[in-house]
Structure formats: C-alpha cells, structure tokens
Amino acid sequence: MNRSAPARPLVALCMSALLVLTASAGCSPATDPAPGPSAVRKTASAPSTDAARVQLMTPMNEKAVALLALAADRATEPRLRAFADRLRSGQKSELKRLKALLVRMGLPRTDVHAGHDMPGMVTEQDLAAAEAAEGSAFDRLFLKLVHDHLRHSAQVSRSEIDAGARADAKRLAAALVTAREAALTELEGLPEAARALG
C-alpha cells in the first residue's frame, strides 16, 4: 500500500507548521517584504522548527492514546484489541519523551493546535463517532483513524530528521518513524483493514 500522503493534507500540515513558527517568532506585519531564498533556507533548520514539530507531535499522540484506549476495550476482533493495547503503550512512552523534550526546550505543555483541523490528528468529533460506532463499523473507523494518525505523524517526524536542528529532537523523531512504520505494516494485515482503508 502506498503510504505517501496526498498533496493536499501535506500542504495543510506544512501551512500549520509555518503558522506555529510565525506565532512563536512574533508575527511580522503582512506588508513586510517576503524573505528571500536564503532566509527561507535558514528558517528550515532553525530551532523554532524543532519546536513546531514537537508541539504538533505531542497533542497528536495524546489524542491517539484516547482512541487506542477505546479500541483496546471495544474492538470486536481480538487482534485489533491487542494491537490497540500495544500501540497505546508505545505512544504513552513516546509522550513522556515528547513532554520531557518540551521542558528542555522551554516550551509550554499546552496544546497550541487546539481547535485546529490538523491532518492525522484524532479530533473530539472522531472520538465521539468512535464512541457511537459498534461492531465491525467501530473496527473500520478505528483502523482508518489510526492509519491516518500513523501516516501523518511519520511525515512530521521525517521532516524533523531532514530539517531539524536539535540532536535530541532528531533522535526522538527517528525512533518515532521506526515505530510508525512497524505499526503501519502490522495494521495493514489486521482484520477489516482492507475494507477500512479502501
């Protein structure tokens, strides 16, 4: 299965990251001249880029953990319940590392993306839909939401590896990519996955 993200969600993700960078740097007026190519290249590896990615990955994991807890209890297929339980444990461990990194970077632990429709982010509406779903419909919805989360969070982590400045952030991103790739491979072989992912 092709795991490369569609262009449109990737553009949305990049735009959101840029908004975070702009906010953290102190927004300049819209009438300011656009930065030249050299300025853009310098921004791509600036520490604030690391901050944007860590501030995105933290709530992504937090929301995913809530869905995984639900699936570990409610999925109809035993293999799905076991998968959700293992993945929840792994993502809770990642959250500890992400929050420790936020502290080292001097960043607030608040969700700067609250209320934003971020690609790969499990929303409150998603959780409500999962709560309302039953049987195989729940299983398929769970698989689709988790697949999107894994795929997009892997993209965010790869971009940190490619353009990040902090060694500790890049190491964590590499660990997250490895975990995401393994989880995606397992997910695609689970019952209902073919129907859920189309």
PDB file of C-alpha atoms in Angstrom:
ATOM      1  CA  MET A   1       0.000   0.000   0.000  1.00  0.00           C
ATOM      2  CA  ASN A   2       1.254   3.475  -0.840  1.00  0.00           C
ATOM      3  CA  ARG A   3       1.994   5.361   2.356  1.00  0.00           C
ATOM      4  CA  SER A   4       2.926   8.694   0.830  1.00  0.00           C
ATOM      5  CA  ALA A   5       0.472  11.366   1.923  1.00  0.00           C
ATOM      6  CA  PRO A   6      -1.790  13.110  -0.567  1.00  0.00           C
ATOM      7  CA  ALA A   7      -0.505  16.509  -1.593  1.00  0.00           C
ATOM      8  CA  ARG A   8      -3.407  18.404  -0.069  1.00  0.00           C
ATOM      9  CA  PRO A   9      -3.006  17.137   3.543  1.00  0.00           C
ATOM     10  CA  LEU A  10       0.751  17.633   3.304  1.00  0.00           C
ATOM     11  CA  VAL A  11       0.246  21.253   2.227  1.00  0.00           C
ATOM     12  CA  ALA A  12      -2.150  21.743   5.156  1.00  0.00           C
ATOM     13  CA  LEU A  13       0.412  20.251   7.540  1.00  0.00           C
ATOM     14  CA  CYS A  14       3.193  22.491   6.216  1.00  0.00           C
ATOM     15  CA  MET A  15       0.975  25.570   6.425  1.00  0.00           C
ATOM     16  CA  SER A  16       0.053  24.763  10.021  1.00  0.00           C
ATOM     17  CA  ALA A  17       3.705  24.310  10.952  1.00  0.00           C
ATOM     18  CA  LEU A  18       4.507  27.657   9.328  1.00  0.00           C
ATOM     19  CA  LEU A  19       1.721  29.310  11.330  1.00  0.00           C
ATOM     20  CA  VAL A  20       3.225  27.963  14.538  1.00  0.00           C
ATOM     21  CA  LEU A  21       6.662  29.203  13.532  1.00  0.00           C
ATOM     22  CA  THR A  22       5.267  32.641  12.754  1.00  0.00           C
ATOM     23  CA  ALA A  23       3.451  32.813  16.073  1.00  0.00           C
ATOM     24  CA  SER A  24       6.485  31.702  18.087  1.00  0.00           C
ATOM     25  CA  ALA A  25       8.753  34.180  16.355  1.00  0.00           C
ATOM     26  CA  GLY A  26       6.413  37.131  16.817  1.00  0.00           C
ATOM     27  CA  CYS A  27       4.343  37.811  13.711  1.00  0.00           C
ATOM     28  CA  SER A  28       5.648  40.453  11.372  1.00  0.00           C
ATOM     29  CA  PRO A  29       3.157  42.716   9.580  1.00  0.00           C
ATOM     30  CA  ALA A  30       1.633  41.352   6.383  1.00  0.00           C
ATOM     31  CA  THR A  31       3.108  44.298   4.478  1.00  0.00           C
ATOM     32  CA  ASP A  32       6.692  43.251   5.230  1.00  0.00           C
ATOM     33  CA  PRO A  33       8.616  42.104   2.156  1.00  0.00           C
ATOM     34  CA  ALA A  34       8.755  38.352   1.643  1.00  0.00           C
ATOM     35  CA  PRO A  35      12.021  36.743   2.769  1.00  0.00           C
ATOM     36  CA  GLY A  36      14.481  35.779   0.073  1.00  0.00           C
ATOM     37  CA  PRO A  37      15.539  32.187  -0.671  1.00  0.00           C
ATOM     38  CA  SER A  38      18.491  32.340   1.708  1.00  0.00           C
ATOM     39  CA  ALA A  39      16.229  33.379   4.598  1.00  0.00           C
ATOM     40  CA  VAL A  40      13.851  30.517   3.833  1.00  0.00           C
ATOM     41  CA  ARG A  41      16.743  28.045   3.873  1.00  0.00           C
ATOM     42  CA  LYS A  42      17.919  29.368   7.256  1.00  0.00           C
ATOM     43  CA  THR A  43      14.409  29.109   8.736  1.00  0.00           C
ATOM     44  CA  ALA A  44      14.106  25.461   7.631  1.00  0.00           C
ATOM     45  CA  SER A  45      16.715  24.353  10.172  1.00  0.00           C
ATOM     46  CA  ALA A  46      16.037  26.922  12.889  1.00  0.00           C
ATOM     47  CA  PRO A  47      15.352  25.695  16.456  1.00  0.00           C
ATOM     48  CA  SER A  48      11.783  27.076  16.190  1.00  0.00           C
ATOM     49  CA  THR A  49      11.185  24.451  13.514  1.00  0.00           C
ATOM     50  CA  ASP A  50      12.037  21.786  16.090  1.00  0.00           C
ATOM     51  CA  ALA A  51       9.577  23.452  18.461  1.00  0.00           C
ATOM     52  CA  ALA A  52       6.789  23.428  15.881  1.00  0.00           C
ATOM     53  CA  ARG A  53       7.190  19.713  15.295  1.00  0.00           C
ATOM     54  CA  VAL A  54       7.366  18.769  18.964  1.00  0.00           C
ATOM     55  CA  GLN A  55       4.334  20.942  19.705  1.00  0.00           C
ATOM     56  CA  LEU A  56       2.457  19.134  16.944  1.00  0.00           C
ATOM     57  CA  MET A  57       3.527  15.584  17.775  1.00  0.00           C
ATOM     58  CA  THR A  58       2.607  15.883  21.474  1.00  0.00           C
ATOM     59  CA  PRO A  59      -1.145  16.504  21.013  1.00  0.00           C
ATOM     60  CA  MET A  60      -1.210  14.058  18.090  1.00  0.00           C
ATOM     61  CA  ASN A  61      -0.040  11.312  20.448  1.00  0.00           C
ATOM     62  CA  GLU A  62      -2.335  12.439  23.254  1.00  0.00           C
ATOM     63  CA  LYS A  63      -5.420  12.238  21.048  1.00  0.00           C
ATOM     64  CA  ALA A  64      -4.335   8.923  19.558  1.00  0.00           C
ATOM     65  CA  VAL A  65      -3.884   7.428  23.030  1.00  0.00           C
ATOM     66  CA  ALA A  66      -7.516   8.255  23.844  1.00  0.00           C
ATOM     67  CA  LEU A  67      -8.699   6.441  20.701  1.00  0.00           C
ATOM     68  CA  LEU A  68      -6.384   3.491  21.338  1.00  0.00           C
ATOM     69  CA  ALA A  69      -7.715   3.131  24.886  1.00  0.00           C
ATOM     70  CA  LEU A  70     -11.233   2.963  23.474  1.00  0.00           C
ATOM     71  CA  ALA A  71     -10.248   0.379  20.863  1.00  0.00           C
ATOM     72  CA  ALA A  72      -8.382  -1.790  23.354  1.00  0.00           C
ATOM     73  CA  ASP A  73     -11.702  -2.178  25.144  1.00  0.00           C
ATOM     74  CA  ARG A  74     -14.257  -2.035  22.313  1.00  0.00           C
ATOM     75  CA  ALA A  75     -12.794  -3.546  19.133  1.00  0.00           C
ATOM     76  CA  THR A  76     -14.615  -6.722  18.169  1.00  0.00           C
ATOM     77  CA  GLU A  77     -11.548  -8.518  16.811  1.00  0.00           C
ATOM     78  CA  PRO A  78      -9.064  -9.797  19.438  1.00  0.00           C
ATOM     79  CA  ARG A  79      -6.135  -8.937  17.144  1.00  0.00           C
ATOM     80  CA  LEU A  80      -7.349  -5.346  16.924  1.00  0.00           C
ATOM     81  CA  ARG A  81      -7.696  -5.088  20.691  1.00  0.00           C
ATOM     82  CA  ALA A  82      -4.182  -6.457  21.178  1.00  0.00           C
ATOM     83  CA  PHE A  83      -2.788  -4.114  18.507  1.00  0.00           C
ATOM     84  CA  ALA A  84      -4.509  -1.097  20.093  1.00  0.00           C
ATOM     85  CA  ASP A  85      -3.222  -2.012  23.550  1.00  0.00           C
ATOM     86  CA  ARG A  86       0.395  -2.391  22.360  1.00  0.00           C
ATOM     87  CA  LEU A  87       0.260   0.808  20.322  1.00  0.00           C
ATOM     88  CA  ARG A  88      -1.257   2.741  23.239  1.00  0.00           C
ATOM     89  CA  SER A  89       1.584   1.599  25.492  1.00  0.00           C
ATOM     90  CA  GLY A  90       4.172   2.648  22.912  1.00  0.00           C
ATOM     91  CA  GLN A  91       2.606   6.052  22.319  1.00  0.00           C
ATOM     92  CA  LYS A  92       2.324   6.734  26.057  1.00  0.00           C
ATOM     93  CA  SER A  93       6.064   6.069  26.334  1.00  0.00           C
ATOM     94  CA  GLU A  94       6.650   8.437  23.396  1.00  0.00           C
ATOM     95  CA  LEU A  95       4.557  11.075  25.153  1.00  0.00           C
ATOM     96  CA  LYS A  96       6.877  11.000  28.153  1.00  0.00           C
ATOM     97  CA  ARG A  97       9.827  11.646  25.860  1.00  0.00           C
ATOM     98  CA  LEU A  98       7.990  14.368  23.936  1.00  0.00           C
ATOM     99  CA  LYS A  99       6.952  16.167  27.128  1.00  0.00           C
ATOM    100  CA  ALA A 100      10.484  15.931  28.505  1.00  0.00           C
ATOM    101  CA  LEU A 101      11.726  17.479  25.257  1.00  0.00           C
ATOM    102  CA  LEU A 102       9.188  20.303  25.586  1.00  0.00           C
ATOM    103  CA  VAL A 103      10.592  21.025  29.043  1.00  0.00           C
ATOM    104  CA  ARG A 104      14.200  21.003  27.791  1.00  0.00           C
ATOM    105  CA  MET A 105      13.211  23.394  25.010  1.00  0.00           C
ATOM    106  CA  GLY A 106      11.452  25.721  27.449  1.00  0.00           C
ATOM    107  CA  LEU A 107       8.108  25.297  25.688  1.00  0.00           C
ATOM    108  CA  PRO A 108       4.650  25.302  27.311  1.00  0.00           C
ATOM    109  CA  ARG A 109       2.909  21.938  27.609  1.00  0.00           C
ATOM    110  CA  THR A 110      -0.360  23.417  26.364  1.00  0.00           C
ATOM    111  CA  ASP A 111      -1.842  22.277  23.024  1.00  0.00           C
ATOM    112  CA  VAL A 112      -1.090  25.128  20.617  1.00  0.00           C
ATOM    113  CA  HIS A 113      -3.113  23.278  17.954  1.00  0.00           C
ATOM    114  CA  ALA A 114      -6.334  23.027  19.983  1.00  0.00           C
ATOM    115  CA  GLY A 115      -9.311  23.617  17.709  1.00  0.00           C
ATOM    116  CA  HIS A 116      -7.292  23.201  14.511  1.00  0.00           C
ATOM    117  CA  ASP A 117      -8.207  20.520  11.971  1.00  0.00           C
ATOM    118  CA  MET A 118      -4.750  19.001  11.619  1.00  0.00           C
ATOM    119  CA  PRO A 119      -4.081  16.083   9.245  1.00  0.00           C
ATOM    120  CA  GLY A 120      -3.584  12.916  11.258  1.00  0.00           C
ATOM    121  CA  MET A 121      -4.971  14.442  14.462  1.00  0.00           C
ATOM    122  CA  VAL A 122      -7.747  12.451  16.139  1.00  0.00           C
ATOM    123  CA  THR A 123     -10.413  15.071  16.883  1.00  0.00           C
ATOM    124  CA  GLU A 124     -13.127  15.221  19.527  1.00  0.00           C
ATOM    125  CA  GLN A 125     -15.594  14.552  16.703  1.00  0.00           C
ATOM    126  CA  ASP A 126     -13.617  11.453  15.731  1.00  0.00           C
ATOM    127  CA  LEU A 127     -13.722  10.209  19.320  1.00  0.00           C
ATOM    128  CA  ALA A 128     -17.473  10.878  19.521  1.00  0.00           C
ATOM    129  CA  ALA A 129     -18.025   8.965  16.271  1.00  0.00           C
ATOM    130  CA  ALA A 130     -15.963   6.066  17.606  1.00  0.00           C
ATOM    131  CA  GLU A 131     -17.964   6.066  20.850  1.00  0.00           C
ATOM    132  CA  ALA A 132     -21.168   5.837  18.820  1.00  0.00           C
ATOM    133  CA  ALA A 133     -19.953   3.115  16.439  1.00  0.00           C
ATOM    134  CA  GLU A 134     -20.440  -0.563  17.182  1.00  0.00           C
ATOM    135  CA  GLY A 135     -19.169  -3.905  15.924  1.00  0.00           C
ATOM    136  CA  SER A 136     -17.298  -4.022  12.630  1.00  0.00           C
ATOM    137  CA  ALA A 137     -18.214  -0.365  11.943  1.00  0.00           C
ATOM    138  CA  PHE A 138     -16.194   0.601  15.024  1.00  0.00           C
ATOM    139  CA  ASP A 139     -13.287  -1.588  13.908  1.00  0.00           C
ATOM    140  CA  ARG A 140     -13.181   0.020  10.448  1.00  0.00           C
ATOM    141  CA  LEU A 141     -13.414   3.569  11.817  1.00  0.00           C
ATOM    142  CA  PHE A 142     -10.665   2.840  14.333  1.00  0.00           C
ATOM    143  CA  LEU A 143      -8.385   1.414  11.645  1.00  0.00           C
ATOM    144  CA  LYS A 144      -8.914   4.396   9.346  1.00  0.00           C
ATOM    145  CA  LEU A 145      -8.271   6.973  12.085  1.00  0.00           C
ATOM    146  CA  VAL A 146      -5.187   5.197  13.410  1.00  0.00           C
ATOM    147  CA  HIS A 147      -3.821   4.689   9.896  1.00  0.00           C
ATOM    148  CA  ASP A 148      -4.135   8.429   9.219  1.00  0.00           C
ATOM    149  CA  HIS A 149      -2.509   9.257  12.549  1.00  0.00           C
ATOM    150  CA  LEU A 150       0.420   6.913  11.969  1.00  0.00           C
ATOM    151  CA  ARG A 151       0.987   8.067   8.403  1.00  0.00           C
ATOM    152  CA  HIS A 152       0.894  11.799   9.110  1.00  0.00           C
ATOM    153  CA  SER A 153       2.859  11.635  12.341  1.00  0.00           C
ATOM    154  CA  ALA A 154       5.531   9.674  10.473  1.00  0.00           C
ATOM    155  CA  GLN A 155       5.686  12.536   7.947  1.00  0.00           C
ATOM    156  CA  VAL A 156       6.140  15.113  10.698  1.00  0.00           C
ATOM    157  CA  SER A 157       8.909  13.008  12.222  1.00  0.00           C
ATOM    158  CA  ARG A 158      10.672  12.514   8.873  1.00  0.00           C
ATOM    159  CA  SER A 159      10.648  16.261   8.300  1.00  0.00           C
ATOM    160  CA  GLU A 160      12.317  16.711  11.698  1.00  0.00           C
ATOM    161  CA  ILE A 161      15.030  14.222  10.726  1.00  0.00           C
ATOM    162  CA  ASP A 162      15.589  16.055   7.432  1.00  0.00           C
ATOM    163  CA  ALA A 163      15.438  19.680   8.587  1.00  0.00           C
ATOM    164  CA  GLY A 164      15.603  19.779  12.379  1.00  0.00           C
ATOM    165  CA  ALA A 165      18.428  21.438  14.294  1.00  0.00           C
ATOM    166  CA  ARG A 166      18.378  19.705  17.699  1.00  0.00           C
ATOM    167  CA  ALA A 167      20.099  16.348  18.013  1.00  0.00           C
ATOM    168  CA  ASP A 168      17.723  15.132  20.753  1.00  0.00           C
ATOM    169  CA  ALA A 169      14.663  16.063  18.688  1.00  0.00           C
ATOM    170  CA  LYS A 170      16.077  14.297  15.648  1.00  0.00           C
ATOM    171  CA  ARG A 171      16.844  11.147  17.661  1.00  0.00           C
ATOM    172  CA  LEU A 172      13.306  11.040  19.005  1.00  0.00           C
ATOM    173  CA  ALA A 173      11.912  11.640  15.524  1.00  0.00           C
ATOM    174  CA  ALA A 174      13.921   8.707  14.168  1.00  0.00           C
ATOM    175  CA  ALA A 175      12.539   6.440  16.902  1.00  0.00           C
ATOM    176  CA  LEU A 176       9.014   7.601  16.099  1.00  0.00           C
ATOM    177  CA  VAL A 177       9.436   6.904  12.389  1.00  0.00           C
ATOM    178  CA  THR A 178      10.650   3.368  13.107  1.00  0.00           C
ATOM    179  CA  ALA A 179       7.676   2.761  15.414  1.00  0.00           C
ATOM    180  CA  ARG A 180       5.203   4.207  12.897  1.00  0.00           C
ATOM    181  CA  GLU A 181       6.495   2.105  10.018  1.00  0.00           C
ATOM    182  CA  ALA A 182       6.270  -1.088  12.087  1.00  0.00           C
ATOM    183  CA  ALA A 183       2.754  -0.202  13.261  1.00  0.00           C
ATOM    184  CA  LEU A 184       1.564   0.594   9.733  1.00  0.00           C
ATOM    185  CA  THR A 185       2.872  -2.724   8.451  1.00  0.00           C
ATOM    186  CA  GLU A 186       1.060  -4.581  11.225  1.00  0.00           C
ATOM    187  CA  LEU A 187      -2.133  -2.550  10.829  1.00  0.00           C
ATOM    188  CA  GLU A 188      -2.428  -3.328   7.134  1.00  0.00           C
ATOM    189  CA  GLY A 189      -2.551  -7.049   7.895  1.00  0.00           C
ATOM    190  CA  LEU A 190      -5.294  -6.783  10.552  1.00  0.00           C
ATOM    191  CA  PRO A 191      -8.911  -7.933  10.054  1.00  0.00           C
ATOM    192  CA  GLU A 192     -11.088  -5.298   8.323  1.00  0.00           C
ATOM    193  CA  ALA A 193      -8.023  -3.263   7.284  1.00  0.00           C
ATOM    194  CA  ALA A 194      -8.571  -3.772   3.561  1.00  0.00           C
ATOM    195  CA  ARG A 195     -12.184  -2.562   3.822  1.00  0.00           C
ATOM    196  CA  ALA A 196     -11.341   0.299   6.176  1.00  0.00           C
ATOM    197  CA  LEU A 197      -8.507   1.664   4.039  1.00  0.00           C
ATOM    198  CA  GLY A 198     -10.157   1.044   0.683  1.00  0.00           C
TER     199      GLY A 198
END
